[in-house]
Amino acid sequence: MGDVTLTDVTKVYAGEESVVAVEDIDLEVQDGEFVVMVGPSGCGKSTTLRMIAGLEEVTGGTIEIGGEIVNDTQPQKRNIAMVFQNYALYPHMTVRENMAFGLRLSSELSEDEITETVEETATLLEIEPLLDQYPKQLSGGQQQRVALGRAIVRDPQVFLMDEPLSNLDAKLRTQMRTELQRLQSELGVTTIYVTHDQTEAMTMGDRIVVLNDGELQQVAPPEECYDRPNNRFVAGFIGSPSMNFFEITLADTESGSTVSGEGFEVSLGEIDAPPGEYTLGVRPEDFTIVESDGITATVDVVEPMGSDNFIYLQTETGTAFTARVDSAFRPNEGDVVRVGFAADDVHLFDADGDRIEHRRERTPPAT
Ligand code: ADP
């Protein structure tokens, strides 16, 4: 079984100034699950992955793979396979030899069995015609497939992938994203995938693990991180363009809840949260253009995206924010518009940045 459990895992890099790279991480990855670990550069993603792989010692806590504590187990005995950003193929070996090499070292398979495994995997990855070529004869995408193939032939309990697609151009990256998902579900091998790219996190994994400053922020399916972010960090990190934030005061009035911020006051039907100071979060697509009420703002830039327009706006007091509206609405730079939002669509965060639960049920689209 390829489940992976991290309990209170901490990593401190000792040195003149010690660095706490990862702090008290608890994580349970189920057998066969595809988990994407995401966060900004330096948040501890690679360190966590390398500790699971056994390439980095754990300072505190335990790591279990398949129910066994592996803290003191050599990397080659952990039954994992890693795929990195740089493919690290052996240049003097053909594709076939590159794929067979690790298998020869790590298994007892006969040469015939190795050939069979390599050819089956090459078929799966559609690189069969390349088997007798050398890495320098291949495109970046093809080399990445070979690197994947080399991991797959070893039939590990767990795949650990560190930014495997970031050397590919945008189009190929999108294509490989889909393909990796297909492969992972076909093979059913537990996969932990590290990226700094929130789009990869949103589109690929069964669950996302969001890290910041070495600490876990949220572990949840992508939709949940998007719809119910645990805190302001996750809210701002997941989603593109990012969620907009306004410092506001929430007050109860006769007509319902009123949200007031710098230069605006908006009445909302009802927000089920006590009056007070909050950060209000509004996703760009949750703004609508309104006739009255709403935030008055000046249009800085209009970015047509085809089906919608991204409108970059500024309030009277200079707060910048983004609205995503229908492509039919196309104001000019300098126009003054009003944008509104619905009580059910806004997010509230307290002074510590933690999410305040309030009534927020999305209306299902009309059928
Ligand atoms: P990420 O993969 O999210 O970019 P890393 O895991 O590489 O982050 O790094 C987390 C933190 O640990 C960073 O502050 C980084 O500078 C530090 N770090 C990483 N590797 C080492 C090392 N070998 N020695 C000292 N500090 C390190």
Coordinates of C-alpha atoms and ligand atoms in Angstrom, one line a residue:
M1 CA 0.0 0.0 0.0
G2 CA 1.4 3.4 -1.0
D3 CA -0.1 5.6 1.7
V4 CA 2.2 8.3 3.0
T5 CA 1.8 9.8 6.5
L6 CA 3.7 12.7 7.9
T7 CA 3.4 13.4 11.7
D8 CA 4.8 16.6 13.2
V9 CA 7.5 16.7 10.6
T10 CA 10.0 19.5 11.1
K11 CA 13.2 20.4 9.2
V12 CA 15.7 22.8 10.5
Y13 CA 18.8 23.5 8.4
A14 CA 21.6 24.1 10.9
G15 CA 24.2 26.8 10.0
E16 CA 25.3 30.1 11.2
E17 CA 21.7 31.1 11.2
S18 CA 19.5 28.0 11.4
V19 CA 16.5 28.0 9.0
V20 CA 13.2 26.4 10.0
A21 CA 12.3 25.2 6.5
V22 CA 9.3 23.0 7.5
E23 CA 7.4 23.2 10.8
D24 CA 5.2 20.5 12.4
I25 CA 3.6 19.2 9.3
D26 CA 0.8 16.6 9.6
L27 CA -0.4 15.1 6.3
E28 CA -2.1 11.8 5.3
V29 CA -1.9 10.9 1.7
Q30 CA -4.1 7.9 0.8
D31 CA -3.0 5.0 -1.4
G32 CA -3.5 6.0 -5.0
E33 CA -4.2 9.6 -4.3
F34 CA -2.8 12.5 -6.4
V35 CA -1.8 15.3 -4.0
V36 CA -0.3 18.6 -5.2
M37 CA 1.8 20.6 -2.8
V38 CA 1.8 24.3 -3.7
G39 CA 3.1 27.5 -2.3
P40 CA 5.5 30.4 -3.1
S41 CA 9.2 29.9 -3.6
G42 CA 11.0 29.0 -0.3
C43 CA 7.9 27.8 1.5
G44 CA 9.3 24.3 2.1
K45 CA 7.8 22.2 -0.7
S46 CA 11.0 20.7 -2.0
T47 CA 12.4 20.1 1.5
T48 CA 9.2 18.2 2.4
L49 CA 9.4 16.1 -0.8
R50 CA 13.1 15.4 -0.3
M51 CA 12.4 14.3 3.3
I52 CA 9.8 11.8 2.0
A53 CA 12.3 10.6 -0.6
G54 CA 15.0 10.2 2.1
L55 CA 17.4 12.7 0.4
E56 CA 17.1 15.0 3.4
E57 CA 17.1 14.0 7.1
V58 CA 14.1 14.8 9.3
T59 CA 14.8 17.0 12.3
G60 CA 11.6 16.0 14.1
G61 CA 8.5 13.9 13.6
T62 CA 8.0 10.7 11.6
I63 CA 7.4 9.8 8.0
E64 CA 5.6 6.6 7.1
I65 CA 5.3 5.0 3.7
G66 CA 3.0 2.0 3.4
G67 CA 2.5 1.9 7.1
E68 CA 6.2 1.7 8.0
I69 CA 8.3 4.4 9.6
V70 CA 11.0 5.2 7.1
N71 CA 13.0 8.0 8.9
D72 CA 16.1 5.8 8.9
T73 CA 15.5 4.0 5.7
Q74 CA 17.8 4.6 2.7
P75 CA 16.2 6.3 -0.3
Q76 CA 16.7 3.3 -2.5
K77 CA 14.8 1.1 0.0
R78 CA 11.8 3.4 0.2
N79 CA 10.1 2.1 -2.9
I80 CA 9.6 5.6 -4.3
A81 CA 10.5 7.1 -7.7
M82 CA 11.3 10.8 -8.2
V83 CA 10.9 13.0 -11.2
F84 CA 12.6 16.3 -11.2
Q85 CA 12.4 19.5 -13.2
N86 CA 15.7 18.7 -14.9
Y87 CA 15.3 15.3 -16.5
A88 CA 18.9 14.2 -15.7
L89 CA 18.9 11.5 -18.4
Y90 CA 22.3 9.9 -19.1
P91 CA 23.4 11.5 -22.4
H92 CA 25.5 8.5 -23.6
M93 CA 22.6 6.1 -23.2
T94 CA 19.7 5.5 -25.5
V95 CA 16.1 6.0 -24.3
R96 CA 15.8 2.2 -23.8
E97 CA 19.1 2.1 -21.7
N98 CA 18.1 5.1 -19.7
M99 CA 14.8 3.4 -18.8
A100 CA 16.3 0.0 -18.1
F101 CA 19.3 1.3 -16.1
G102 CA 17.6 1.9 -12.7
L103 CA 15.6 -1.3 -13.1
R104 CA 18.7 -3.3 -13.5
L105 CA 20.1 -1.9 -10.3
S106 CA 17.0 -2.0 -8.2
S107 CA 15.3 -5.2 -9.2
E108 CA 15.9 -8.9 -9.7
L109 CA 14.2 -9.0 -13.1
S110 CA 15.8 -10.9 -16.0
E111 CA 16.9 -9.0 -19.1
D112 CA 13.8 -10.3 -21.0
E113 CA 11.5 -9.0 -18.3
I114 CA 13.3 -5.7 -18.3
T115 CA 12.9 -5.4 -22.0
E116 CA 9.2 -6.2 -21.8
T117 CA 8.7 -3.7 -18.9
V118 CA 10.5 -0.9 -20.8
E119 CA 8.6 -1.5 -24.0
E120 CA 5.2 -1.7 -22.3
T121 CA 5.9 1.6 -20.5
A122 CA 7.2 3.2 -23.7
T123 CA 3.9 2.3 -25.4
L124 CA 1.9 3.8 -22.5
L125 CA 3.9 7.0 -22.9
E126 CA 3.8 6.9 -26.7
I127 CA 7.6 7.0 -27.0
E128 CA 8.1 3.6 -28.5
P129 CA 9.6 5.0 -31.7
L130 CA 12.2 6.8 -29.7
L131 CA 13.6 3.8 -27.8
D132 CA 16.9 3.7 -29.7
Q133 CA 17.5 7.4 -29.9
Y134 CA 19.8 9.4 -27.6
P135 CA 18.5 12.2 -25.3
K136 CA 20.1 15.0 -27.4
Q137 CA 18.0 13.9 -30.3
L138 CA 14.7 14.5 -28.4
S139 CA 12.6 17.6 -27.7
G140 CA 12.1 18.8 -24.1
G141 CA 8.7 17.2 -24.0
Q142 CA 10.0 13.9 -25.2
Q143 CA 12.9 13.9 -22.7
Q144 CA 10.4 14.6 -19.9
R145 CA 8.4 11.5 -21.0
V146 CA 11.5 9.4 -20.8
A147 CA 12.2 10.7 -17.3
L148 CA 8.6 9.7 -16.4
G149 CA 9.1 6.4 -18.1
R150 CA 12.2 5.8 -16.0
A151 CA 10.2 6.4 -12.9
I152 CA 7.2 4.3 -14.1
V153 CA 9.2 1.1 -15.0
R154 CA 10.4 0.8 -11.4
D155 CA 6.7 0.2 -10.3
P156 CA 7.2 2.2 -7.1
Q157 CA 4.6 2.6 -4.2
V158 CA 4.9 6.4 -4.5
F159 CA 5.8 8.9 -7.2
L160 CA 7.4 12.1 -6.0
M161 CA 7.5 14.9 -8.6
D162 CA 9.3 18.2 -8.1
E163 CA 8.1 20.8 -10.6
P164 CA 8.4 18.2 -13.4
L165 CA 6.8 20.4 -16.1
S166 CA 8.4 23.8 -15.5
N167 CA 11.0 23.4 -18.2
L168 CA 8.3 22.9 -20.9
D169 CA 6.7 25.7 -22.9
A170 CA 3.2 26.8 -22.0
K171 CA 1.3 24.7 -24.6
L172 CA 3.3 21.5 -23.9
R173 CA 2.9 22.1 -20.2
T174 CA -0.9 22.1 -20.5
Q175 CA -0.9 19.0 -22.6
M176 CA 1.5 17.1 -20.2
R177 CA -0.7 18.2 -17.3
T178 CA -3.6 16.3 -18.7
E179 CA -1.5 13.4 -19.7
L180 CA 0.1 13.1 -16.3
Q181 CA -3.4 13.0 -14.7
R182 CA -4.4 10.2 -17.1
L183 CA -1.3 8.2 -16.4
Q184 CA -1.6 8.7 -12.7
S185 CA -5.2 7.5 -12.7
E186 CA -4.4 4.5 -15.0
L187 CA -1.5 3.4 -12.8
G188 CA -3.2 4.2 -9.5
V189 CA 0.1 5.0 -7.9
T190 CA 0.2 7.5 -5.0
T191 CA 1.6 10.8 -6.3
I192 CA 2.9 13.8 -4.4
Y193 CA 3.5 16.6 -6.9
V194 CA 5.3 19.9 -6.0
T195 CA 4.6 23.1 -7.9
H196 CA 4.6 26.9 -7.3
D197 CA 2.0 27.2 -9.9
Q198 CA -1.6 27.5 -8.6
T199 CA -3.1 26.6 -12.0
E200 CA -1.4 23.2 -11.9
A201 CA -2.6 22.8 -8.3
M202 CA -6.2 23.6 -9.2
T203 CA -6.3 21.4 -12.3
M204 CA -4.3 18.3 -11.4
G205 CA -4.7 17.0 -7.9
D206 CA -7.4 15.2 -5.9
R207 CA -6.3 17.4 -3.0
I208 CA -4.1 20.5 -2.7
V209 CA -1.7 21.0 0.2
V210 CA -1.0 24.7 0.6
L211 CA 2.2 25.7 2.4
N212 CA 3.5 29.1 3.4
D213 CA 6.7 29.8 5.4
G214 CA 7.1 26.1 6.2
E215 CA 3.6 25.7 7.7
L216 CA 0.5 24.0 6.4
Q217 CA -2.2 26.4 5.5
Q218 CA -4.9 24.1 4.1
V219 CA -5.3 20.5 2.8
A220 CA -8.4 20.1 0.8
P221 CA -9.8 19.4 -2.7
P222 CA -9.1 22.3 -5.2
E223 CA -12.7 23.5 -5.2
E224 CA -12.8 23.8 -1.4
C225 CA -9.5 25.7 -1.3
Y226 CA -11.0 28.1 -3.8
D227 CA -14.5 28.4 -2.3
R228 CA -13.7 28.2 1.4
P229 CA -10.1 29.2 1.8
N230 CA -8.9 28.7 5.5
N231 CA -7.2 32.0 5.6
R232 CA -6.2 35.1 3.7
F233 CA -3.0 33.6 2.4
V234 CA -4.8 30.7 0.7
A235 CA -7.5 33.0 -0.5
G236 CA -4.9 35.2 -2.2
F237 CA -2.7 32.4 -3.5
I238 CA -5.3 30.2 -5.1
G239 CA -7.2 31.7 -8.1
S240 CA -6.1 33.9 -10.9
P241 CA -6.5 36.9 -11.0
S242 CA -6.2 36.8 -7.2
M243 CA -9.0 37.5 -4.8
N244 CA -9.4 41.2 -4.0
F245 CA -9.1 42.4 -0.4
F246 CA -10.6 45.4 1.3
E247 CA -10.3 46.4 4.9
I248 CA -13.9 47.0 6.1
T249 CA -16.3 47.5 8.9
L250 CA -19.4 45.4 9.0
A251 CA -22.4 46.9 10.7
D252 CA -26.1 45.9 11.1
T253 CA -28.6 48.4 9.8
E254 CA -32.3 48.3 9.4
S255 CA -31.9 47.2 5.8
G256 CA -29.4 44.4 6.6
S257 CA -25.7 44.4 6.7
T258 CA -23.5 47.3 5.6
V259 CA -20.0 47.0 4.6
S260 CA -17.9 50.2 4.7
G261 CA -14.4 50.6 3.6
E262 CA -12.2 53.5 2.4
G263 CA -14.3 55.5 0.1
F264 CA -17.3 53.2 -0.1
E265 CA -20.3 51.9 1.7
V266 CA -22.3 49.0 0.3
S267 CA -25.4 47.4 1.7
L268 CA -25.7 43.7 1.4
G269 CA -28.8 41.7 2.0
E270 CA -27.5 39.9 5.0
I271 CA -24.2 38.7 6.2
D272 CA -24.4 36.2 9.0
A273 CA -21.4 37.4 11.1
P274 CA -21.2 39.8 14.1
P275 CA -20.5 43.4 13.4
G276 CA -16.8 44.5 13.5
E277 CA -13.6 45.0 11.6
Y278 CA -12.8 42.5 8.9
T279 CA -11.0 42.0 5.7
L280 CA -13.5 41.5 2.9
G281 CA -12.4 39.2 0.1
V282 CA -14.2 39.3 -3.3
R283 CA -13.1 37.1 -6.3
P284 CA -12.9 39.0 -9.6
E285 CA -15.8 37.0 -11.1
D286 CA -18.1 37.8 -8.1
F287 CA -18.3 41.5 -9.0
T288 CA -21.1 42.8 -11.1
I289 CA -21.6 46.1 -12.7
V290 CA -24.4 48.0 -10.9
E291 CA -26.3 51.2 -11.4
S292 CA -26.4 52.3 -7.7
D293 CA -24.8 51.4 -4.4
G294 CA -21.6 49.4 -4.9
I295 CA -18.0 50.6 -5.0
T296 CA -17.3 53.5 -7.2
A297 CA -14.1 53.0 -9.1
T298 CA -12.1 54.3 -12.1
V299 CA -11.1 52.0 -14.9
D300 CA -7.3 51.7 -15.2
V301 CA -6.9 49.0 -17.8
V302 CA -9.3 46.6 -19.7
E303 CA -7.8 43.3 -20.6
P304 CA -10.0 41.4 -23.1
M305 CA -9.8 37.6 -22.5
G306 CA -12.2 36.5 -25.2
S307 CA -15.2 35.3 -23.2
D308 CA -14.7 37.8 -20.5
N309 CA -12.9 41.1 -19.8
F310 CA -10.5 41.6 -16.8
I311 CA -11.0 45.2 -15.6
Y312 CA -8.3 46.7 -13.5
L313 CA -9.9 49.3 -11.2
Q314 CA -9.0 51.9 -8.5
T315 CA -11.2 53.2 -5.8
E316 CA -11.3 56.9 -5.0
T317 CA -8.7 56.3 -2.3
G318 CA -6.4 54.4 -4.6
T319 CA -7.1 50.8 -3.7
A320 CA -6.5 48.7 -6.8
F321 CA -8.7 45.7 -7.6
T322 CA -9.8 43.5 -10.5
A323 CA -13.2 42.6 -11.8
R324 CA -14.0 39.9 -14.3
V325 CA -17.0 40.8 -16.3
D326 CA -18.8 39.7 -19.5
S327 CA -17.0 40.6 -22.7
A328 CA -20.0 42.7 -23.8
F329 CA -19.1 45.2 -21.1
R330 CA -16.1 47.1 -22.3
P331 CA -15.5 50.5 -20.7
N332 CA -12.8 52.9 -21.6
E333 CA -9.7 53.8 -19.6
G334 CA -10.7 56.5 -17.1
D335 CA -14.4 55.7 -17.1
V336 CA -16.1 55.7 -13.7
V337 CA -18.1 52.5 -12.9
R338 CA -19.8 51.0 -10.0
V339 CA -19.3 47.4 -9.0
G340 CA -21.4 45.4 -6.5
F341 CA -21.2 42.0 -5.0
A342 CA -23.7 39.6 -3.3
A343 CA -23.6 38.7 0.4
D344 CA -23.3 35.0 -0.4
D345 CA -20.2 35.5 -2.5
V346 CA -18.0 37.5 -0.2
H347 CA -15.3 36.1 2.1
L348 CA -14.6 37.5 5.5
F349 CA -11.2 37.2 7.4
D350 CA -10.5 38.3 11.0
A351 CA -7.6 40.4 12.1
D352 CA -5.3 37.3 12.1
G353 CA -6.4 36.5 8.6
D354 CA -8.4 33.5 9.5
R355 CA -11.7 32.7 7.7
I356 CA -14.9 33.7 9.4
E357 CA -17.7 31.3 8.4
H358 CA -20.8 33.0 7.4
R359 CA -23.8 32.0 5.3
R360 CA -22.4 31.4 1.9
E361 CA -24.2 29.0 -0.3
R362 CA -23.7 29.4 -4.0
T363 CA -26.9 29.5 -6.0
P364 CA -26.7 26.6 -8.4
P365 CA -26.8 27.7 -12.1
A366 CA -30.3 27.6 -13.7
T367 CA -30.9 24.4 -15.7
Ligands
ADP1 P1 10.5 25.6 -2.0 O1 10.7 24.2 -2.5 O2 9.1 25.8 -1.5 O3 11.0 26.7 -2.9 P2 12.6 24.9 -0.1 O4 12.1 23.6 0.5 O5 13.6 24.7 -1.2 O6 11.4 25.7 -0.6 O7 13.2 25.8 1.0 C1 12.6 26.1 2.2 C2 13.5 27.0 3.0 O8 14.7 26.3 3.4 C3 14.0 28.2 2.3 O9 14.1 29.3 3.3 C4 15.4 27.8 1.8 O10 16.3 28.9 1.7 C5 15.9 26.9 3.0 N1 16.8 25.8 2.5 C6 16.5 24.9 1.5 N2 17.6 24.1 1.4 C7 18.5 24.5 2.3 C8 19.8 24.0 2.6 N3 20.4 23.0 2.0 N4 20.5 24.7 3.6 C9 19.9 25.8 4.2 N5 18.7 26.2 3.9 C10 18.0 25.6 3.0

